[in-house]
Amino acid sequence: AQSVTQPDIHITVSEGASLELRCNYSYGATPYLFWYVQSPGQGLQLLLKYFSGDTLVQGIKGFEAEFKRSQSSFNLRKPSVHWSDAAEYFCAVQSGGSYIPTFGRGTSLIVHP
Amino acid sequence: DTGVSQDPRHKITKRGQNVTFRCDPISEHNRLYWYRQTLGQGPEFLTYFQNEAQLEKSRLLSDRFSAERPKGSFSTLEIQRTEQGDSAMYLCASSADSYEQYFGPGTRLTVT
């Protein structure tokens, strides 16, 4: 069965600082990987996805993520955080033969001015 | 098209009552999903439809829960005899033939 671990429940950064949110997955084959963002009281918005090919993927709002097969990781990064990035971030994994993703428990990003 | 919509956005009900939520997906999307999200957790899959066919249901979906998508367009999720443990955010998402899902704003259910 596939699973996702987001080891950090909360991350606090200063505005303008760089950000890395961790995601580790468990799945036998090459998974499909996603990062979503959720603002308070809202649904989830897709930031980026990885299916195959280049292991460094670019997303919206200046985010990127790198797939590392050897570490079973798909960490999300942003070089300079803005106050509007404060939100909940979810990593999700999906097997190639399934249309149902498994989500991590999320990481809450707090941005200090 | 403005995306996935859900109605109502908030619902407060008393234990034992029935509730029904509606989801309107993006019009050309053939897949529709329901998730439940509790505080501090990611979305948990409940069920999904391809067109009007309900293809998979989670073990989380007890007999008190039922979902329909009668014409392959909008969907409803009904919870009968609500319990306090049903309090959660219920999210709907839709997708086309890709794996990318588009989420609605959710319906927050509070059972008192």
mmCIF file with all atom_site columns, C-alpha atoms in Angstrom:
data_model
loop_
_atom_site.group_PDB
_atom_site.id
_atom_site.type_symbol
_atom_site.label_atom_id
_atom_site.label_alt_id
_atom_site.label_comp_id
_atom_site.label_asym_id
_atom_site.label_entity_id
_atom_site.label_seq_id
_atom_site.pdbx_PDB_ins_code
_atom_site.Cartn_x
_atom_site.Cartn_y
_atom_site.Cartn_z
_atom_site.occupancy
_atom_site.B_iso_or_equiv
_atom_site.pdbx_formal_charge
_atom_site.auth_seq_id
_atom_site.auth_comp_id
_atom_site.auth_asym_id
_atom_site.auth_atom_id
_atom_site.pdbx_PDB_model_num
ATOM 1   C CA . ALA A 1 1   ? 0.000   0.000  0.000   1.00 0.00 ? 1   ALA A CA 1
ATOM 2   C CA . GLN A 1 2   ? 1.177   3.501  -0.708  1.00 0.00 ? 2   GLN A CA 1
ATOM 3   C CA . SER A 1 3   ? 1.786   5.970  2.106   1.00 0.00 ? 3   SER A CA 1
ATOM 4   C CA . VAL A 1 4   ? 3.102   9.486  2.578   1.00 0.00 ? 4   VAL A CA 1
ATOM 5   C CA . THR A 1 5   ? 4.996   10.977 5.498   1.00 0.00 ? 5   THR A CA 1
ATOM 6   C CA . GLN A 1 6   ? 5.319   14.681 6.088   1.00 0.00 ? 6   GLN A CA 1
ATOM 7   C CA . PRO A 1 7   ? 7.565   14.741 9.147   1.00 0.00 ? 7   PRO A CA 1
ATOM 8   C CA . ASP A 1 8   ? 7.091   18.418 9.984   1.00 0.00 ? 8   ASP A CA 1
ATOM 9   C CA . ILE A 1 9   ? 3.714   19.419 11.402  1.00 0.00 ? 9   ILE A CA 1
ATOM 10  C CA . HIS A 1 10  ? 4.651   23.106 11.540  1.00 0.00 ? 10  HIS A CA 1
ATOM 11  C CA . ILE A 1 11  ? 7.379   25.126 9.843   1.00 0.00 ? 11  ILE A CA 1
ATOM 12  C CA . THR A 1 12  ? 8.077   28.758 10.697  1.00 0.00 ? 12  THR A CA 1
ATOM 13  C CA . VAL A 1 13  ? 10.110  30.968 8.388   1.00 0.00 ? 13  VAL A CA 1
ATOM 14  C CA . SER A 1 14  ? 10.748  34.663 8.029   1.00 0.00 ? 14  SER A CA 1
ATOM 15  C CA . GLU A 1 15  ? 9.449   36.457 4.974   1.00 0.00 ? 15  GLU A CA 1
ATOM 16  C CA . GLY A 1 16  ? 12.119  36.413 2.287   1.00 0.00 ? 16  GLY A CA 1
ATOM 17  C CA . ALA A 1 17  ? 13.804  33.298 3.646   1.00 0.00 ? 17  ALA A CA 1
ATOM 18  C CA . SER A 1 18  ? 14.076  30.057 1.712   1.00 0.00 ? 18  SER A CA 1
ATOM 19  C CA . LEU A 1 19  ? 11.739  27.145 2.373   1.00 0.00 ? 19  LEU A CA 1
ATOM 20  C CA . GLU A 1 20  ? 11.921  23.386 2.149   1.00 0.00 ? 20  GLU A CA 1
ATOM 21  C CA . LEU A 1 21  ? 9.009   21.137 3.097   1.00 0.00 ? 21  LEU A CA 1
ATOM 22  C CA . ARG A 1 22  ? 9.762   17.454 3.384   1.00 0.00 ? 22  ARG A CA 1
ATOM 23  C CA . CYS A 1 23  ? 7.798   14.582 1.928   1.00 0.00 ? 23  CYS A CA 1
ATOM 24  C CA . ASN A 1 24  ? 8.691   10.896 1.983   1.00 0.00 ? 24  ASN A CA 1
ATOM 25  C CA . TYR A 1 25  ? 6.609   8.245  0.308   1.00 0.00 ? 25  TYR A CA 1
ATOM 26  C CA . SER A 1 26  ? 6.344   4.507  0.365   1.00 0.00 ? 26  SER A CA 1
ATOM 27  C CA . TYR A 1 27  ? 5.471   2.792  -2.874  1.00 0.00 ? 27  TYR A CA 1
ATOM 28  C CA . GLY A 1 28  ? 7.111   -0.049 -4.782  1.00 0.00 ? 28  GLY A CA 1
ATOM 29  C CA . ALA A 1 29  ? 7.252   1.416  -8.266  1.00 0.00 ? 29  ALA A CA 1
ATOM 30  C CA . THR A 1 30  ? 7.675   4.951  -9.504  1.00 0.00 ? 30  THR A CA 1
ATOM 31  C CA . PRO A 1 31  ? 4.775   6.888  -8.129  1.00 0.00 ? 31  PRO A CA 1
ATOM 32  C CA . TYR A 1 32  ? 2.937   9.927  -9.298  1.00 0.00 ? 32  TYR A CA 1
ATOM 33  C CA . LEU A 1 33  ? 3.651   12.703 -6.796  1.00 0.00 ? 33  LEU A CA 1
ATOM 34  C CA . PHE A 1 34  ? 1.821   15.924 -6.034  1.00 0.00 ? 34  PHE A CA 1
ATOM 35  C CA . TRP A 1 35  ? 2.024   18.958 -3.813  1.00 0.00 ? 35  TRP A CA 1
ATOM 36  C CA . TYR A 1 36  ? -1.153  20.850 -2.920  1.00 0.00 ? 36  TYR A CA 1
ATOM 37  C CA . VAL A 1 37  ? -1.695  24.018 -0.902  1.00 0.00 ? 37  VAL A CA 1
ATOM 38  C CA . GLN A 1 38  ? -4.742  24.758 1.221   1.00 0.00 ? 38  GLN A CA 1
ATOM 39  C CA . SER A 1 39  ? -5.568  28.195 2.595   1.00 0.00 ? 39  SER A CA 1
ATOM 40  C CA . PRO A 1 40  ? -7.802  28.390 5.681   1.00 0.00 ? 40  PRO A CA 1
ATOM 41  C CA . GLY A 1 41  ? -11.381 27.351 4.960   1.00 0.00 ? 41  GLY A CA 1
ATOM 42  C CA . GLN A 1 42  ? -10.586 26.563 1.341   1.00 0.00 ? 42  GLN A CA 1
ATOM 43  C CA . GLY A 1 43  ? -10.135 23.519 -0.843  1.00 0.00 ? 43  GLY A CA 1
ATOM 44  C CA . LEU A 1 44  ? -6.801  22.300 -2.131  1.00 0.00 ? 44  LEU A CA 1
ATOM 45  C CA . GLN A 1 45  ? -4.935  23.834 -5.051  1.00 0.00 ? 45  GLN A CA 1
ATOM 46  C CA . LEU A 1 46  ? -2.364  21.885 -7.029  1.00 0.00 ? 46  LEU A CA 1
ATOM 47  C CA . LEU A 1 47  ? 1.109   23.437 -6.880  1.00 0.00 ? 47  LEU A CA 1
ATOM 48  C CA . LEU A 1 48  ? 2.987   20.903 -8.983  1.00 0.00 ? 48  LEU A CA 1
ATOM 49  C CA . LYS A 1 49  ? 3.170   17.275 -9.990  1.00 0.00 ? 49  LYS A CA 1
ATOM 50  C CA . TYR A 1 50  ? 5.705   14.666 -11.017 1.00 0.00 ? 50  TYR A CA 1
ATOM 51  C CA . PHE A 1 51  ? 4.908   11.769 -13.303 1.00 0.00 ? 51  PHE A CA 1
ATOM 52  C CA . SER A 1 52  ? 8.200   11.018 -15.052 1.00 0.00 ? 52  SER A CA 1
ATOM 53  C CA . GLY A 1 53  ? 11.157  12.670 -16.743 1.00 0.00 ? 53  GLY A CA 1
ATOM 54  C CA . ASP A 1 54  ? 13.082  15.571 -15.277 1.00 0.00 ? 54  ASP A CA 1
ATOM 55  C CA . THR A 1 55  ? 13.249  15.051 -11.533 1.00 0.00 ? 55  THR A CA 1
ATOM 56  C CA . LEU A 1 56  ? 13.134  18.772 -10.801 1.00 0.00 ? 56  LEU A CA 1
ATOM 57  C CA . VAL A 1 57  ? 9.651   20.093 -11.458 1.00 0.00 ? 57  VAL A CA 1
ATOM 58  C CA . GLN A 1 58  ? 8.488   23.666 -11.476 1.00 0.00 ? 58  GLN A CA 1
ATOM 59  C CA . GLY A 1 59  ? 5.096   24.690 -10.202 1.00 0.00 ? 59  GLY A CA 1
ATOM 60  C CA . ILE A 1 60  ? 2.974   27.724 -9.676  1.00 0.00 ? 60  ILE A CA 1
ATOM 61  C CA . LYS A 1 61  ? 3.706   30.585 -7.283  1.00 0.00 ? 61  LYS A CA 1
ATOM 62  C CA . GLY A 1 62  ? 7.472   30.071 -7.587  1.00 0.00 ? 62  GLY A CA 1
ATOM 63  C CA . PHE A 1 63  ? 7.530   26.592 -6.024  1.00 0.00 ? 63  PHE A CA 1
ATOM 64  C CA . GLU A 1 64  ? 9.619   23.677 -7.205  1.00 0.00 ? 64  GLU A CA 1
ATOM 65  C CA . ALA A 1 65  ? 10.098  20.100 -6.033  1.00 0.00 ? 65  ALA A CA 1
ATOM 66  C CA . GLU A 1 66  ? 12.721  17.455 -6.609  1.00 0.00 ? 66  GLU A CA 1
ATOM 67  C CA . PHE A 1 67  ? 12.021  13.750 -6.913  1.00 0.00 ? 67  PHE A CA 1
ATOM 68  C CA . LYS A 1 68  ? 14.786  11.628 -5.392  1.00 0.00 ? 68  LYS A CA 1
ATOM 69  C CA . ARG A 1 69  ? 14.144  7.946  -5.958  1.00 0.00 ? 69  ARG A CA 1
ATOM 70  C CA . SER A 1 70  ? 17.043  6.819  -3.767  1.00 0.00 ? 70  SER A CA 1
ATOM 71  C CA . GLN A 1 71  ? 15.589  8.699  -0.806  1.00 0.00 ? 71  GLN A CA 1
ATOM 72  C CA . SER A 1 72  ? 11.918  8.134  -1.646  1.00 0.00 ? 72  SER A CA 1
ATOM 73  C CA . SER A 1 73  ? 11.475  11.856 -1.271  1.00 0.00 ? 73  SER A CA 1
ATOM 74  C CA . PHE A 1 74  ? 9.711   14.682 -3.049  1.00 0.00 ? 74  PHE A CA 1
ATOM 75  C CA . ASN A 1 75  ? 10.595  17.840 -1.144  1.00 0.00 ? 75  ASN A CA 1
ATOM 76  C CA . LEU A 1 76  ? 9.000   21.171 -1.929  1.00 0.00 ? 76  LEU A CA 1
ATOM 77  C CA . ARG A 1 77  ? 11.164  24.293 -2.118  1.00 0.00 ? 77  ARG A CA 1
ATOM 78  C CA . LYS A 1 78  ? 10.840  28.000 -2.611  1.00 0.00 ? 78  LYS A CA 1
ATOM 79  C CA . PRO A 1 79  ? 13.824  30.383 -2.650  1.00 0.00 ? 79  PRO A CA 1
ATOM 80  C CA . SER A 1 80  ? 12.032  33.354 -1.066  1.00 0.00 ? 80  SER A CA 1
ATOM 81  C CA . VAL A 1 81  ? 8.829   33.035 0.920   1.00 0.00 ? 81  VAL A CA 1
ATOM 82  C CA . HIS A 1 82  ? 6.093   35.668 0.854   1.00 0.00 ? 82  HIS A CA 1
ATOM 83  C CA . TRP A 1 83  ? 3.625   36.294 3.674   1.00 0.00 ? 83  TRP A CA 1
ATOM 84  C CA . SER A 1 84  ? 0.837   35.052 1.366   1.00 0.00 ? 84  SER A CA 1
ATOM 85  C CA . ASP A 1 85  ? 2.466   31.605 1.284   1.00 0.00 ? 85  ASP A CA 1
ATOM 86  C CA . ALA A 1 86  ? 1.258   30.939 4.830   1.00 0.00 ? 86  ALA A CA 1
ATOM 87  C CA . ALA A 1 87  ? -1.027  27.922 4.435   1.00 0.00 ? 87  ALA A CA 1
ATOM 88  C CA . GLU A 1 88  ? -1.234  24.163 4.828   1.00 0.00 ? 88  GLU A CA 1
ATOM 89  C CA . TYR A 1 89  ? 0.788   22.102 2.361   1.00 0.00 ? 89  TYR A CA 1
ATOM 90  C CA . PHE A 1 90  ? -0.033  18.523 1.451   1.00 0.00 ? 90  PHE A CA 1
ATOM 91  C CA . CYS A 1 91  ? 2.060   15.982 -0.360  1.00 0.00 ? 91  CYS A CA 1
ATOM 92  C CA . ALA A 1 92  ? 0.234   13.163 -2.140  1.00 0.00 ? 92  ALA A CA 1
ATOM 93  C CA . VAL A 1 93  ? 1.277   9.925  -3.821  1.00 0.00 ? 93  VAL A CA 1
ATOM 94  C CA . GLN A 1 94  ? -0.594  7.904  -6.395  1.00 0.00 ? 94  GLN A CA 1
ATOM 95  C CA . SER A 1 95  ? 0.277   4.671  -8.137  1.00 0.00 ? 95  SER A CA 1
ATOM 96  C CA . GLY A 1 96  ? 0.309   4.615  -11.896 1.00 0.00 ? 96  GLY A CA 1
ATOM 97  C CA . GLY A 1 97  ? -2.650  2.282  -12.111 1.00 0.00 ? 97  GLY A CA 1
ATOM 98  C CA . SER A 1 98  ? -4.900  4.126  -9.682  1.00 0.00 ? 98  SER A CA 1
ATOM 99  C CA . TYR A 1 99  ? -6.852  7.353  -9.807  1.00 0.00 ? 99  TYR A CA 1
ATOM 100 C CA . ILE A 1 100 ? -6.892  7.665  -6.016  1.00 0.00 ? 100 ILE A CA 1
ATOM 101 C CA . PRO A 1 101 ? -4.138  9.613  -4.260  1.00 0.00 ? 101 PRO A CA 1
ATOM 102 C CA . THR A 1 102 ? -2.995  9.147  -0.680  1.00 0.00 ? 102 THR A CA 1
ATOM 103 C CA . PHE A 1 103 ? -2.332  12.393 1.145   1.00 0.00 ? 103 PHE A CA 1
ATOM 104 C CA . GLY A 1 104 ? 0.103   13.162 3.917   1.00 0.00 ? 104 GLY A CA 1
ATOM 105 C CA . ARG A 1 105 ? -1.134  14.820 7.085   1.00 0.00 ? 105 ARG A CA 1
ATOM 106 C CA . GLY A 1 106 ? 0.157   18.187 5.941   1.00 0.00 ? 106 GLY A CA 1
ATOM 107 C CA . THR A 1 107 ? 2.671   20.801 7.047   1.00 0.00 ? 107 THR A CA 1
ATOM 108 C CA . SER A 1 108 ? 1.469   24.141 8.321   1.00 0.00 ? 108 SER A CA 1
ATOM 109 C CA . LEU A 1 109 ? 3.651   26.999 7.107   1.00 0.00 ? 109 LEU A CA 1
ATOM 110 C CA . ILE A 1 110 ? 3.851   30.093 9.296   1.00 0.00 ? 110 ILE A CA 1
ATOM 111 C CA . VAL A 1 111 ? 5.523   33.174 7.845   1.00 0.00 ? 111 VAL A CA 1
ATOM 112 C CA . HIS A 1 112 ? 6.893   35.860 10.139  1.00 0.00 ? 112 HIS A CA 1
ATOM 113 C CA . PRO A 1 113 ? 7.206   39.417 8.815   1.00 0.00 ? 113 PRO A CA 1
ATOM 114 C CA . ASP B 2 1   ? -16.354 27.787 -15.866 1.00 0.00 ? 1   ASP B CA 1
ATOM 115 C CA . THR B 2 2   ? -15.430 28.833 -12.355 1.00 0.00 ? 2   THR B CA 1
ATOM 116 C CA . GLY B 2 3   ? -14.279 25.501 -11.020 1.00 0.00 ? 3   GLY B CA 1
ATOM 117 C CA . VAL B 2 4   ? -15.702 22.973 -8.616  1.00 0.00 ? 4   VAL B CA 1
ATOM 118 C CA . SER B 2 5   ? -18.494 24.255 -6.403  1.00 0.00 ? 5   SER B CA 1
ATOM 119 C CA . GLN B 2 6   ? -19.981 22.748 -3.260  1.00 0.00 ? 6   GLN B CA 1
ATOM 120 C CA . ASP B 2 7   ? -23.154 23.509 -1.411  1.00 0.00 ? 7   ASP B CA 1
ATOM 121 C CA . PRO B 2 8   ? -23.679 24.271 1.388   1.00 0.00 ? 8   PRO B CA 1
ATOM 122 C CA . ARG B 2 9   ? -20.378 25.633 2.619   1.00 0.00 ? 9   ARG B CA 1
ATOM 123 C CA . HIS B 2 10  ? -21.337 25.067 6.232   1.00 0.00 ? 10  HIS B CA 1
ATOM 124 C CA . LYS B 2 11  ? -23.864 22.770 7.843   1.00 0.00 ? 11  LYS B CA 1
ATOM 125 C CA . ILE B 2 12  ? -24.721 22.435 11.501  1.00 0.00 ? 12  ILE B CA 1
ATOM 126 C CA . THR B 2 13  ? -26.977 19.555 12.389  1.00 0.00 ? 13  THR B CA 1
ATOM 127 C CA . LYS B 2 14  ? -28.078 17.638 15.424  1.00 0.00 ? 14  LYS B CA 1
ATOM 128 C CA . ARG B 2 15  ? -26.979 14.087 16.018  1.00 0.00 ? 15  ARG B CA 1
ATOM 129 C CA . GLY B 2 16  ? -29.305 11.640 14.347  1.00 0.00 ? 16  GLY B CA 1
ATOM 130 C CA . GLN B 2 17  ? -30.373 13.945 11.533  1.00 0.00 ? 17  GLN B CA 1
ATOM 131 C CA . ASN B 2 18  ? -29.700 13.285 7.862   1.00 0.00 ? 18  ASN B CA 1
ATOM 132 C CA . VAL B 2 19  ? -27.670 15.695 5.753   1.00 0.00 ? 19  VAL B CA 1
ATOM 133 C CA . THR B 2 20  ? -27.018 15.960 2.036   1.00 0.00 ? 20  THR B CA 1
ATOM 134 C CA . PHE B 2 21  ? -24.204 17.791 0.305   1.00 0.00 ? 21  PHE B CA 1
ATOM 135 C CA . ARG B 2 22  ? -23.954 18.714 -3.337  1.00 0.00 ? 22  ARG B CA 1
ATOM 136 C CA . CYS B 2 23  ? -20.926 18.983 -5.602  1.00 0.00 ? 23  CYS B CA 1
ATOM 137 C CA . ASP B 2 24  ? -20.854 20.488 -9.084  1.00 0.00 ? 24  ASP B CA 1
ATOM 138 C CA . PRO B 2 25  ? -17.637 19.516 -10.883 1.00 0.00 ? 25  PRO B CA 1
ATOM 139 C CA . ILE B 2 26  ? -15.928 21.258 -13.742 1.00 0.00 ? 26  ILE B CA 1
ATOM 140 C CA . SER B 2 27  ? -18.246 20.567 -16.641 1.00 0.00 ? 27  SER B CA 1
ATOM 141 C CA . GLU B 2 28  ? -15.984 18.499 -18.891 1.00 0.00 ? 28  GLU B CA 1
ATOM 142 C CA . HIS B 2 29  ? -14.537 16.395 -16.063 1.00 0.00 ? 29  HIS B CA 1
ATOM 143 C CA . ASN B 2 30  ? -15.665 12.781 -16.035 1.00 0.00 ? 30  ASN B CA 1
ATOM 144 C CA . ARG B 2 31  ? -14.225 11.800 -12.644 1.00 0.00 ? 31  ARG B CA 1
ATOM 145 C CA . LEU B 2 32  ? -15.578 13.052 -9.363  1.00 0.00 ? 32  LEU B CA 1
ATOM 146 C CA . TYR B 2 33  ? -14.201 12.338 -5.901  1.00 0.00 ? 33  TYR B CA 1
ATOM 147 C CA . TRP B 2 34  ? -15.368 12.784 -2.329  1.00 0.00 ? 34  TRP B CA 1
ATOM 148 C CA . TYR B 2 35  ? -12.937 13.166 0.557   1.00 0.00 ? 35  TYR B CA 1
ATOM 149 C CA . ARG B 2 36  ? -13.247 13.779 4.267   1.00 0.00 ? 36  ARG B CA 1
ATOM 150 C CA . GLN B 2 37  ? -10.769 15.974 6.094   1.00 0.00 ? 37  GLN B CA 1
ATOM 151 C CA . THR B 2 38  ? -10.516 16.365 9.845   1.00 0.00 ? 38  THR B CA 1
ATOM 152 C CA . LEU B 2 39  ? -8.467  18.946 11.702  1.00 0.00 ? 39  LEU B CA 1
ATOM 153 C CA . GLY B 2 40  ? -4.758  18.426 11.340  1.00 0.00 ? 40  GLY B CA 1
ATOM 154 C CA . GLN B 2 41  ? -5.111  15.692 8.735   1.00 0.00 ? 41  GLN B CA 1
ATOM 155 C CA . GLY B 2 42  ? -4.927  15.398 5.005   1.00 0.00 ? 42  GLY B CA 1
ATOM 156 C CA . PRO B 2 43  ? -7.951  14.492 2.895   1.00 0.00 ? 43  PRO B CA 1
ATOM 157 C CA . GLU B 2 44  ? -9.085  10.879 3.230   1.00 0.00 ? 44  GLU B CA 1
ATOM 158 C CA . PHE B 2 45  ? -10.618 9.264  0.195   1.00 0.00 ? 45  PHE B CA 1
ATOM 159 C CA . LEU B 2 46  ? -14.283 8.267  0.501   1.00 0.00 ? 46  LEU B CA 1
ATOM 160 C CA . THR B 2 47  ? -15.501 7.389  -2.980  1.00 0.00 ? 47  THR B CA 1
ATOM 161 C CA . TYR B 2 48  ? -15.156 8.220  -6.641  1.00 0.00 ? 48  TYR B CA 1
ATOM 162 C CA . PHE B 2 49  ? -17.217 8.196  -9.810  1.00 0.00 ? 49  PHE B CA 1
ATOM 163 C CA . GLN B 2 50  ? -16.348 7.905  -13.420 1.00 0.00 ? 50  GLN B CA 1
ATOM 164 C CA . ASN B 2 51  ? -19.269 9.480  -15.193 1.00 0.00 ? 51  ASN B CA 1
ATOM 165 C CA . GLU B 2 52  ? -22.315 8.084  -13.357 1.00 0.00 ? 52  GLU B CA 1
ATOM 166 C CA . ALA B 2 53  ? -20.632 4.863  -12.213 1.00 0.00 ? 53  ALA B CA 1
ATOM 167 C CA . GLN B 2 54  ? -19.382 4.665  -8.637  1.00 0.00 ? 54  GLN B CA 1
ATOM 168 C CA . LEU B 2 55  ? -16.134 2.778  -9.128  1.00 0.00 ? 55  LEU B CA 1
ATOM 169 C CA . GLU B 2 56  ? -14.605 2.632  -5.695  1.00 0.00 ? 56  GLU B CA 1
ATOM 170 C CA . LYS B 2 57  ? -15.580 3.175  -2.086  1.00 0.00 ? 57  LYS B CA 1
ATOM 171 C CA . SER B 2 58  ? -13.323 3.419  0.929   1.00 0.00 ? 58  SER B CA 1
ATOM 172 C CA . ARG B 2 59  ? -13.799 1.276  4.006   1.00 0.00 ? 59  ARG B CA 1
ATOM 173 C CA . LEU B 2 60  ? -14.306 4.639  5.738   1.00 0.00 ? 60  LEU B CA 1
ATOM 174 C CA . LEU B 2 61  ? -17.619 4.911  3.946   1.00 0.00 ? 61  LEU B CA 1
ATOM 175 C CA . SER B 2 62  ? -20.008 3.261  6.382   1.00 0.00 ? 62  SER B CA 1
ATOM 176 C CA . ASP B 2 63  ? -23.509 2.155  5.504   1.00 0.00 ? 63  ASP B CA 1
ATOM 177 C CA . ARG B 2 64  ? -24.794 5.520  6.698   1.00 0.00 ? 64  ARG B CA 1
ATOM 178 C CA . PHE B 2 65  ? -23.022 7.228  3.817   1.00 0.00 ? 65  PHE B CA 1
ATOM 179 C CA . SER B 2 66  ? -24.282 7.146  0.263   1.00 0.00 ? 66  SER B CA 1
ATOM 180 C CA . ALA B 2 67  ? -23.207 9.015  -2.821  1.00 0.00 ? 67  ALA B CA 1
ATOM 181 C CA . GLU B 2 68  ? -24.787 9.421  -6.211  1.00 0.00 ? 68  GLU B CA 1
ATOM 182 C CA . ARG B 2 69  ? -23.957 11.003 -9.512  1.00 0.00 ? 69  ARG B CA 1
ATOM 183 C CA . PRO B 2 70  ? -27.150 10.364 -11.427 1.00 0.00 ? 70  PRO B CA 1
ATOM 184 C CA . LYS B 2 71  ? -26.377 11.900 -14.798 1.00 0.00 ? 71  LYS B CA 1
ATOM 185 C CA . GLY B 2 72  ? -22.632 12.009 -14.650 1.00 0.00 ? 72  GLY B CA 1
ATOM 186 C CA . SER B 2 73  ? -22.681 15.677 -13.763 1.00 0.00 ? 73  SER B CA 1
ATOM 187 C CA . PHE B 2 74  ? -23.306 16.866 -10.200 1.00 0.00 ? 74  PHE B CA 1
ATOM 188 C CA . SER B 2 75  ? -23.006 14.519 -7.237  1.00 0.00 ? 75  SER B CA 1
ATOM 189 C CA . THR B 2 76  ? -24.614 14.279 -3.822  1.00 0.00 ? 76  THR B CA 1
ATOM 190 C CA . LEU B 2 77  ? -23.237 12.813 -0.623  1.00 0.00 ? 77  LEU B CA 1
ATOM 191 C CA . GLU B 2 78  ? -25.791 11.883 2.014   1.00 0.00 ? 78  GLU B CA 1
ATOM 192 C CA . ILE B 2 79  ? -25.068 10.995 5.607   1.00 0.00 ? 79  ILE B CA 1
ATOM 193 C CA . GLN B 2 80  ? -27.890 9.350  7.506   1.00 0.00 ? 80  GLN B CA 1
ATOM 194 C CA . ARG B 2 81  ? -28.264 9.362  11.296  1.00 0.00 ? 81  ARG B CA 1
ATOM 195 C CA . THR B 2 82  ? -25.293 11.682 11.754  1.00 0.00 ? 82  THR B CA 1
ATOM 196 C CA . GLU B 2 83  ? -22.898 11.108 14.626  1.00 0.00 ? 83  GLU B CA 1
ATOM 197 C CA . GLN B 2 84  ? -20.527 13.543 16.275  1.00 0.00 ? 84  GLN B CA 1
ATOM 198 C CA . GLY B 2 85  ? -17.640 11.693 14.673  1.00 0.00 ? 85  GLY B CA 1
ATOM 199 C CA . ASP B 2 86  ? -18.964 12.744 11.270  1.00 0.00 ? 86  ASP B CA 1
ATOM 200 C CA . SER B 2 87  ? -17.975 16.340 11.991  1.00 0.00 ? 87  SER B CA 1
ATOM 201 C CA . ALA B 2 88  ? -15.394 17.193 9.348   1.00 0.00 ? 88  ALA B CA 1
ATOM 202 C CA . MET B 2 89  ? -14.767 19.054 6.121   1.00 0.00 ? 89  MET B CA 1
ATOM 203 C CA . TYR B 2 90  ? -16.151 17.178 3.127   1.00 0.00 ? 90  TYR B CA 1
ATOM 204 C CA . LEU B 2 91  ? -14.239 17.926 -0.033  1.00 0.00 ? 91  LEU B CA 1
ATOM 205 C CA . CYS B 2 92  ? -15.212 17.242 -3.598  1.00 0.00 ? 92  CYS B CA 1
ATOM 206 C CA . ALA B 2 93  ? -12.757 17.118 -6.479  1.00 0.00 ? 93  ALA B CA 1
ATOM 207 C CA . SER B 2 94  ? -13.031 16.466 -10.178 1.00 0.00 ? 94  SER B CA 1
ATOM 208 C CA . SER B 2 95  ? -10.627 15.500 -12.913 1.00 0.00 ? 95  SER B CA 1
ATOM 209 C CA . ALA B 2 96  ? -10.542 14.861 -16.620 1.00 0.00 ? 96  ALA B CA 1
ATOM 210 C CA . ASP B 2 97  ? -8.483  12.051 -18.093 1.00 0.00 ? 97  ASP B CA 1
ATOM 211 C CA . SER B 2 98  ? -5.318  13.209 -16.337 1.00 0.00 ? 98  SER B CA 1
ATOM 212 C CA . TYR B 2 99  ? -4.411  12.485 -12.757 1.00 0.00 ? 99  TYR B CA 1
ATOM 213 C CA . GLU B 2 100 ? -4.713  16.125 -11.755 1.00 0.00 ? 100 GLU B CA 1
ATOM 214 C CA . GLN B 2 101 ? -7.620  16.840 -9.412  1.00 0.00 ? 101 GLN B CA 1
ATOM 215 C CA . TYR B 2 102 ? -9.375  20.157 -8.921  1.00 0.00 ? 102 TYR B CA 1
ATOM 216 C CA . PHE B 2 103 ? -10.897 20.671 -5.506  1.00 0.00 ? 103 PHE B CA 1
ATOM 217 C CA . GLY B 2 104 ? -13.951 22.549 -4.395  1.00 0.00 ? 104 GLY B CA 1
ATOM 218 C CA . PRO B 2 105 ? -14.004 24.761 -1.284  1.00 0.00 ? 105 PRO B CA 1
ATOM 219 C CA . GLY B 2 106 ? -15.544 22.035 0.851   1.00 0.00 ? 106 GLY B CA 1
ATOM 220 C CA . THR B 2 107 ? -18.568 21.687 3.104   1.00 0.00 ? 107 THR B CA 1
ATOM 221 C CA . ARG B 2 108 ? -17.855 21.956 6.804   1.00 0.00 ? 108 ARG B CA 1
ATOM 222 C CA . LEU B 2 109 ? -20.178 19.736 8.816   1.00 0.00 ? 109 LEU B CA 1
ATOM 223 C CA . THR B 2 110 ? -20.678 20.200 12.534  1.00 0.00 ? 110 THR B CA 1
ATOM 224 C CA . VAL B 2 111 ? -22.758 17.612 14.370  1.00 0.00 ? 111 VAL B CA 1
ATOM 225 C CA . THR B 2 112 ? -23.968 18.761 17.785  1.00 0.00 ? 112 THR B CA 1
#
